[in-house]
CSV table of C-alpha atoms in Angstrom, one decimal:
chain,number,residue,atom,x,y,z
T,1,MET,CA,-63.2,87.7,77.1
T,2,ARG,CA,-61.1,89.4,79.9
T,3,ASP,CA,-57.8,89.1,80.6
T,4,THR,CA,-54.7,90.6,82.1
T,5,THR,CA,-51.6,91.9,80.6
T,6,ASN,CA,-48.5,90.1,81.2
T,7,ALA,CA,-44.9,91.4,82.2
T,8,LEU,CA,-44.5,92.8,78.6
T,9,GLY,CA,-48.0,94.3,78.5
T,10,ARG,CA,-49.7,91.8,76.3
T,11,VAL,CA,-52.5,89.5,76.2
T,12,ASN,CA,-52.0,86.3,74.2
T,13,LEU,CA,-55.1,84.1,72.8
T,14,ILE,CA,-55.6,81.5,70.3
T,15,PHE,CA,-58.3,81.9,67.6
T,16,ARG,CA,-59.6,79.1,65.7
T,17,THR,CA,-62.0,79.4,62.6
T,18,PHE,CA,-63.5,75.6,62.7
T,19,ALA,CA,-63.3,75.5,58.9
T,20,GLN,CA,-64.9,78.8,58.1
T,21,VAL,CA,-63.8,81.2,55.6
T,22,GLY,CA,-64.4,85.0,55.5
T,23,ASP,CA,-63.3,88.4,57.2
T,24,GLN,CA,-62.9,88.4,60.8
T,25,ILE,CA,-62.8,91.5,62.9
T,26,ILE,CA,-60.9,91.3,66.2
T,27,ALA,CA,-61.2,93.9,68.4
T,28,ALA,CA,-59.8,94.9,71.9
T,29,THR,CA,-60.3,97.5,74.5
T,30,ALA,CA,-58.1,98.8,77.3
T,31,GLY,CA,-58.7,102.0,79.2
T,32,GLY,CA,-61.2,103.3,77.1
T,33,VAL,CA,-59.3,102.6,73.8
T,34,THR,CA,-60.3,100.1,71.2
T,35,ALA,CA,-58.5,98.8,68.5
T,36,GLN,CA,-59.3,96.6,65.5
T,37,ARG,CA,-57.5,94.2,63.2
T,38,ILE,CA,-59.2,92.4,60.3
T,39,LEU,CA,-58.3,88.8,60.0
T,40,VAL,CA,-58.6,87.2,56.4
T,41,ILE,CA,-59.6,83.7,56.0
T,42,ARG,CA,-59.5,82.2,52.6
T,43,GLN,CA,-60.0,78.5,51.2
T,44,GLY,CA,-56.7,76.7,51.0
T,45,ARG,CA,-55.9,75.0,47.9
T,46,ASN,CA,-56.5,71.0,47.9
T,47,ASN,CA,-52.9,69.5,47.0
T,48,PRO,CA,-53.4,66.1,46.3
T,49,ASN,CA,-51.3,63.8,48.7
T,50,ILE,CA,-52.9,60.3,47.8
T,51,ILE,CA,-54.3,58.7,44.8
T,52,ASN,CA,-55.3,55.4,44.4
T,53,LEU,CA,-56.4,53.4,41.3
T,54,THR,CA,-58.0,49.8,41.2
T,55,ALA,CA,-59.5,47.8,38.5
T,56,THR,CA,-62.4,45.1,38.9
T,57,PRO,CA,-61.5,42.4,37.9
T,58,THR,CA,-57.9,42.3,36.6
T,59,LEU,CA,-58.3,39.2,34.7
T,60,LEU,CA,-60.7,39.3,31.6
T,61,GLU,CA,-61.8,37.0,29.1
T,62,ALA,CA,-63.0,37.6,25.7
T,63,ASP,CA,-63.5,35.7,22.3
T,64,ILE,CA,-61.6,36.7,19.1
T,65,ASN,CA,-63.2,39.9,18.1
T,66,GLY,CA,-65.1,39.9,21.4
T,67,PHE,CA,-65.6,42.2,24.0
T,68,ALA,CA,-64.2,42.6,27.8
T,69,GLN,CA,-64.5,45.2,30.5
T,70,THR,CA,-63.1,46.3,33.8
T,71,ARG,CA,-64.4,48.7,36.3
T,72,ILE,CA,-62.0,51.4,37.3
T,73,ASP,CA,-62.1,53.3,40.6
T,74,PHE,CA,-60.2,56.4,41.4
T,75,THR,CA,-59.7,58.4,44.4
T,76,ILE,CA,-57.7,61.3,45.4
T,77,ARG,CA,-57.1,62.6,49.0
T,78,ASP,CA,-55.2,65.7,50.5
T,79,GLN,CA,-52.7,66.1,53.3
T,80,GLY,CA,-55.5,65.7,55.9
T,81,ASN,CA,-56.8,62.3,54.1
T,82,GLN,CA,-59.8,64.2,52.9
T,83,GLY,CA,-61.3,63.5,49.7
T,84,ILE,CA,-60.8,66.0,46.8
T,85,PRO,CA,-63.9,66.9,45.4
T,86,ASN,CA,-64.4,68.2,41.6
T,87,PHE,CA,-60.8,66.8,40.5
T,88,ASN,CA,-60.1,65.8,36.7
T,89,GLY,CA,-57.3,63.3,36.9
T,90,LEU,CA,-55.1,62.6,33.9
T,91,PHE,CA,-55.2,59.1,32.7
T,92,SER,CA,-53.1,57.1,29.9
T,93,ALA,CA,-53.3,53.4,29.2
T,94,THR,CA,-51.2,50.9,26.9
T,95,GLY,CA,-54.4,49.5,25.5
T,96,GLY,CA,-58.1,49.5,25.5
T,97,SER,CA,-60.4,52.6,25.7
T,98,ILE,CA,-61.6,54.6,28.3
T,99,ILE,CA,-64.2,57.3,28.5
T,100,PHE,CA,-63.1,60.5,30.1
T,101,PRO,CA,-64.6,60.2,34.0
T,102,LEU,CA,-66.7,62.5,35.6
T,103,PRO,CA,-65.0,64.8,38.1
T,104,THR,CA,-64.6,63.4,41.6
T,105,ASP,CA,-67.6,63.5,44.1
T,106,SER,CA,-67.3,64.8,47.5
T,107,ASN,CA,-65.4,61.7,48.7
T,108,GLY,CA,-62.7,62.0,46.0
T,109,HIS,CA,-64.0,59.1,44.2
T,110,THR,CA,-65.0,58.8,40.4
T,111,SER,CA,-65.3,55.4,38.4
T,112,PHE,CA,-65.6,54.5,34.7
T,113,PHE,CA,-64.7,51.4,32.5
T,114,TRP,CA,-61.8,50.5,30.7
T,115,ASN,CA,-63.2,48.5,27.5
T,116,PHE,CA,-61.3,45.8,25.0
T,117,THR,CA,-62.1,44.8,21.9
T,118,ASN,CA,-59.9,41.8,20.2
T,119,GLU,CA,-56.8,42.9,22.5
T,120,PHE,CA,-55.1,40.4,24.4
T,121,GLY,CA,-52.1,40.8,26.9
T,122,GLU,CA,-51.5,42.7,29.9
T,123,PHE,CA,-52.2,46.4,29.9
T,124,TRP,CA,-51.5,49.2,32.2
T,125,LEU,CA,-53.6,52.2,33.4
T,126,THR,CA,-52.0,55.3,35.0
T,127,ALA,CA,-53.5,58.1,36.6
T,128,ARG,CA,-51.6,61.3,37.5
T,129,ALA,CA,-52.2,64.4,39.6
T,130,GLY,CA,-49.5,66.7,40.4
T,131,THR,CA,-46.7,64.7,41.1
T,132,LYS,CA,-48.6,61.8,42.3
T,133,ARG,CA,-49.4,58.7,40.3
T,134,ASP,CA,-50.7,55.1,40.4
T,135,SER,CA,-51.1,52.5,38.0
T,136,VAL,CA,-53.0,49.4,37.7
T,137,MET,CA,-52.4,46.3,35.4
T,138,VAL,CA,-55.2,44.3,33.7
T,139,HIS,CA,-54.7,40.9,31.8
T,140,VAL,CA,-56.9,40.1,29.0
T,141,GLN,CA,-56.9,36.5,27.6
T,142,GLU,CA,-58.7,34.7,25.0
T,143,SER,CA,-61.6,32.7,26.5
T,144,PRO,CA,-61.2,28.8,26.7
T,145,ASP,CA,-63.9,26.7,25.1
T,146,LEU,CA,-65.2,24.9,28.2
T,147,PHE,CA,-67.6,26.3,30.6
T,148,SER,CA,-69.8,24.8,33.2
T,149,LEU,CA,-73.1,25.5,34.7
T,150,THR,CA,-74.3,23.3,37.7
T,151,VAL,CA,-77.1,23.2,40.1
T,152,THR,CA,-77.6,21.2,43.3
T,153,ALA,CA,-80.1,20.8,45.8
T,154,ASP,CA,-79.4,20.1,49.5
T,155,PRO,CA,-81.2,17.9,50.4
T,156,SER,CA,-82.7,16.4,47.3
T,157,LEU,CA,-85.0,13.8,49.4
T,158,LEU,CA,-87.4,15.1,51.9
T,159,GLU,CA,-89.9,13.5,54.1
T,160,ILE,CA,-92.6,15.6,55.4
T,161,ASP,CA,-95.9,15.4,57.3
T,162,SER,CA,-99.1,16.5,55.9
T,163,ASN,CA,-99.3,20.2,54.8
T,164,GLU,CA,-95.7,20.8,56.4
T,165,GLU,CA,-93.6,23.3,54.6
T,166,VAL,CA,-90.2,22.3,54.0
T,167,HIS,CA,-87.0,23.9,52.1
T,168,SER,CA,-84.1,22.7,50.0
T,169,GLN,CA,-81.0,25.2,49.5
T,170,VAL,CA,-80.3,25.5,45.7
T,171,THR,CA,-76.9,26.4,44.5
T,172,ILE,CA,-76.4,27.5,41.2
T,173,THR,CA,-72.7,27.7,40.2
T,174,LEU,CA,-71.2,29.4,36.9
T,175,LEU,CA,-67.9,28.8,35.8
T,176,ASP,CA,-65.4,29.6,33.2
T,177,GLY,CA,-63.0,27.3,31.6
T,178,PHE,CA,-60.4,28.6,34.0
T,179,GLY,CA,-62.5,27.4,37.0
T,180,GLN,CA,-63.2,30.9,38.0
T,181,GLY,CA,-66.8,32.3,38.9
T,182,ARG,CA,-68.7,34.4,36.3
T,183,PRO,CA,-69.9,37.5,38.4
T,184,ASN,CA,-73.1,39.6,37.7
T,185,ALA,CA,-74.5,36.9,35.3
T,186,LEU,CA,-78.2,36.4,35.0
T,187,VAL,CA,-79.2,32.9,35.4
T,188,ASN,CA,-82.8,32.1,33.9
T,189,ILE,CA,-84.6,29.1,35.7
T,190,SER,CA,-88.0,27.6,35.8
T,191,ALA,CA,-89.6,25.0,38.2
T,192,SER,CA,-92.2,22.4,38.1
T,193,GLY,CA,-93.6,23.7,41.5
T,194,GLY,CA,-92.6,24.9,44.8
T,195,ILE,CA,-91.8,28.6,45.8
T,196,ILE,CA,-88.8,30.2,44.4
T,197,PRO,CA,-87.8,33.9,45.5
T,198,GLU,CA,-86.6,36.4,43.1
T,199,LEU,CA,-83.0,35.9,42.2
T,200,PRO,CA,-79.9,38.1,42.3
T,201,LEU,CA,-77.2,38.2,39.6
T,202,THR,CA,-74.0,35.8,40.3
T,203,ASP,CA,-71.8,36.8,43.2
T,204,ALA,CA,-68.2,37.2,43.1
T,205,ASN,CA,-67.8,33.4,43.0
T,206,GLY,CA,-70.3,33.0,40.2
T,207,GLN,CA,-72.7,31.6,42.6
T,208,ILE,CA,-76.7,32.0,43.3
T,209,GLN,CA,-77.8,30.6,46.6
T,210,PHE,CA,-81.6,30.4,47.7
T,211,ASN,CA,-84.1,28.3,49.3
T,212,TRP,CA,-86.7,26.3,47.4
T,213,ALA,CA,-89.9,25.7,49.6
T,214,PHE,CA,-92.2,23.2,49.2
T,215,ARG,CA,-95.8,22.2,50.7
T,216,GLY,CA,-96.9,18.9,49.2
T,217,PHE,CA,-95.7,15.4,48.1
T,218,GLY,CA,-94.2,14.6,44.6
T,219,ASP,CA,-91.0,15.0,42.2
T,220,TYR,CA,-89.7,18.6,41.5
T,221,TYR,CA,-87.8,19.8,38.9
T,222,LEU,CA,-85.5,22.9,38.6
T,223,PHE,CA,-84.1,24.1,35.4
T,224,ALA,CA,-81.3,26.6,34.9
T,225,TYR,CA,-80.1,28.2,31.7
T,226,TYR,CA,-77.4,30.7,30.9
T,227,SER,CA,-78.1,32.0,27.5
T,228,GLU,CA,-74.6,33.8,26.9
T,229,TRP,CA,-72.9,30.4,27.0
T,230,GLY,CA,-75.6,28.3,26.1
T,231,LEU,CA,-75.3,26.1,29.3
T,232,ARG,CA,-78.1,24.3,31.2
T,233,ASP,CA,-78.7,22.1,33.9
T,234,THR,CA,-81.4,20.3,35.9
T,235,VAL,CA,-82.0,19.3,39.9
T,236,THR,CA,-84.6,17.1,41.2
T,237,VAL,CA,-85.7,17.3,44.5
T,238,LEU,CA,-88.1,14.1,45.7
T,239,ILE,CA,-90.7,14.8,48.5
T,240,SER,CA,-92.4,12.0,50.3
T,241,LEU,CA,-94.8,11.3,53.3
T,242,ARG,CA,-92.9,11.0,56.4
T,243,VAL,CA,-93.6,7.0,58.1
T,244,HIS,CA,-93.7,7.4,61.5
T,245,GLU,CA,-93.6,4.9,64.3
T,246,PRO,CA,-96.8,4.2,66.3
T,247,PRO,CA,-97.1,6.7,69.2
T,248,GLN,CA,-97.3,5.3,72.7
T,249,VAL,CA,-100.3,5.4,75.2
T,250,SER,CA,-100.6,4.1,78.9
T,251,VAL,CA,-103.8,3.4,81.0
T,252,TYR,CA,-104.1,3.3,84.5
T,253,THR,CA,-106.9,2.9,87.3
T,254,ILE,CA,-106.8,4.6,90.3
T,255,PRO,CA,-107.2,2.8,92.6
T,256,LEU,CA,-106.3,-0.7,91.6
T,257,THR,CA,-108.9,-2.3,94.1
T,258,LEU,CA,-112.1,-0.6,94.6
T,259,ARG,CA,-114.2,-1.5,97.7
T,260,VAL,CA,-118.0,-0.6,97.3
T,261,ASP,CA,-120.9,-1.4,99.4
T,262,SER,CA,-124.1,-2.9,98.1
T,263,ASN,CA,-126.6,-0.2,96.4
T,264,THR,CA,-123.6,2.1,96.7
T,265,VAL,CA,-121.9,3.7,93.7
T,266,GLY,CA,-118.2,3.2,93.6
T,267,THR,CA,-115.9,5.9,91.8
T,268,ALA,CA,-112.6,5.2,90.3
T,269,PHE,CA,-110.4,7.0,88.2
T,270,ILE,CA,-109.0,6.1,84.4
T,271,ARG,CA,-105.7,8.2,83.9
T,272,VAL,CA,-104.3,8.0,80.3
T,273,VAL,CA,-100.7,9.1,79.4
T,274,ALA,CA,-100.1,9.8,75.5
T,275,GLN,CA,-96.5,10.1,74.0
T,276,ASP,CA,-95.1,10.1,70.6
T,277,GLU,CA,-92.9,7.6,69.0
T,278,ASN,CA,-90.0,9.1,70.8
T,279,GLY,CA,-91.4,9.4,74.2
T,280,ILE,CA,-92.4,12.9,74.0
T,281,LEU,CA,-95.5,13.7,76.1
T,282,LEU,CA,-98.3,14.9,73.6
T,283,PRO,CA,-100.9,17.6,74.7
T,284,GLY,CA,-104.2,17.9,72.8
T,285,ILE,CA,-104.9,14.3,72.3
T,286,THR,CA,-108.3,13.0,73.3
T,287,PRO,CA,-108.4,9.4,74.1
T,288,THR,CA,-110.9,6.8,73.2
T,289,LEU,CA,-112.1,4.5,76.1
T,290,SER,CA,-113.9,1.3,76.3
T,291,VAL,CA,-114.9,-0.8,79.4
T,292,GLU,CA,-116.2,-4.3,80.2
T,293,ALA,CA,-118.5,-3.0,82.9
T,294,GLY,CA,-119.5,0.6,84.6
T,295,GLU,CA,-119.8,3.8,83.1
T,296,PHE,CA,-117.5,6.8,82.7
T,297,ASP,CA,-117.5,10.4,81.7
T,298,PRO,CA,-116.1,11.2,78.2
T,299,PRO,CA,-112.2,11.8,78.7
T,300,PRO,CA,-110.8,15.5,78.0
T,301,PRO,CA,-108.1,15.9,75.8
T,302,THR,CA,-104.6,15.2,77.3
T,303,ASP,CA,-102.9,18.4,79.2
T,304,SER,CA,-99.4,19.7,78.7
T,305,ASN,CA,-98.2,16.6,80.7
T,306,GLY,CA,-99.9,14.4,78.2
T,307,GLU,CA,-102.5,13.4,80.8
T,308,SER,CA,-106.2,12.6,80.6
T,309,GLU,CA,-108.2,11.7,83.4
T,310,THR,CA,-111.9,10.9,83.9
T,311,GLU,CA,-114.3,9.2,86.5
T,312,TRP,CA,-115.0,5.4,86.4
T,313,ARG,CA,-118.4,4.4,88.2
T,314,PHE,CA,-119.8,1.1,89.5
T,315,PHE,CA,-123.2,0.2,91.0
T,316,ASN,CA,-123.7,-3.4,92.3
T,317,GLN,CA,-121.0,-4.6,90.1
T,318,PHE,CA,-118.2,-6.9,91.6
T,319,ASP,CA,-115.6,-8.5,89.5
T,320,ARG,CA,-112.3,-7.6,87.8
T,321,PHE,CA,-113.0,-5.3,84.6
T,322,GLN,CA,-110.8,-4.3,82.0
T,323,VAL,CA,-110.5,-0.9,80.4
T,324,THR,CA,-108.9,-0.2,77.3
T,325,ALA,CA,-107.7,3.2,75.9
T,326,MET,CA,-106.7,4.1,72.3
T,327,ILE,CA,-104.9,7.2,70.8
T,328,GLU,CA,-104.2,8.4,67.2
T,329,TYR,CA,-101.5,10.5,66.2
T,330,ASN,CA,-99.7,11.2,62.6
T,331,GLY,CA,-102.1,8.7,61.2
T,332,GLN,CA,-101.1,5.8,63.5
T,333,ALA,CA,-103.0,4.2,66.6
T,334,ALA,CA,-101.8,2.9,69.5
T,335,THR,CA,-103.7,0.9,72.6
T,336,ASP,CA,-103.2,-0.1,76.2
T,337,ASN,CA,-105.4,-1.9,78.8
T,338,THR,CA,-105.6,-2.7,82.4
T,339,LEU,CA,-107.7,-4.1,85.0
T,340,ILE,CA,-109.5,-2.8,88.3
T,341,ASN,CA,-110.7,-5.2,90.8
T,342,VAL,CA,-114.2,-4.2,92.4
T,343,VAL,CA,-114.8,-6.1,95.6
T,344,TYR,CA,-118.0,-5.8,98.1
T,345,GLY,CA,-117.0,-4.4,101.4
T,346,PRO,CA,-117.0,-1.4,103.4
């Protein structure tokens, strides 16, 4: 860089290292004279500023002579709120036992387990780092005698059409005698049918939720078992064939009155409109037609508007003639009929 000296014959500048350590040579040249200085940059010492200690969970249960465990997380940060790596904290506890943890990682974090065997009450764990300290309390209580495992399915009654896939949401809940969920527990299940995904461990509320998929009719049973507490429960899902109301069909002739000369073919149109039980137009339905006289082309499947139309022809036939239309949908049939009046005349 180039700059002009001030009234004191000086040039002032700011040098930034951007967290790079090492020896930096700074040189300045003026009037053919060069001077150099060495700037020594060394890694600063990470002084602890914040430490944090947490236990998960803080309420433990154990049988007499039983074992209880909680996870301890330790984090240490410097004045810049950056994690201090490779730090070994000092820990002391009023009960239980701990395995000396590994040094902190690049985020200033390490974790370990605090174990209790046949110890009940409130216990404190303290961490120290220089002048900083933090503590956490864990309560270990004797396990109650009552536990519960419940399995529910919603819905438990399902109606389906043939070959339709449906789902029921299953909830498994594992609670201790204090009404608290048992987390990270393995619940074994078996089912008489359907499709069940691979299940995780229970969550923080002691629950597992998943969709139980079915394709077919019948009664399906799901059995859940938690071996550690000897608990079991069963739920049933009943799947039956959905009963539909008949569809709806309407048939029209265009025109209603057809005038035809003798020895001349008269042409009318038959239009069929198909709807389901709720009045929703049905595409892709092929109607069946029957007529009292004349002849017609086979009707095509209904279009996106639920309509199908075909020609109806007459030759030297004069009277009132009926046409009947029938459709089938979801195993149900519907019929409708109408009349056309074929008269002689130009």
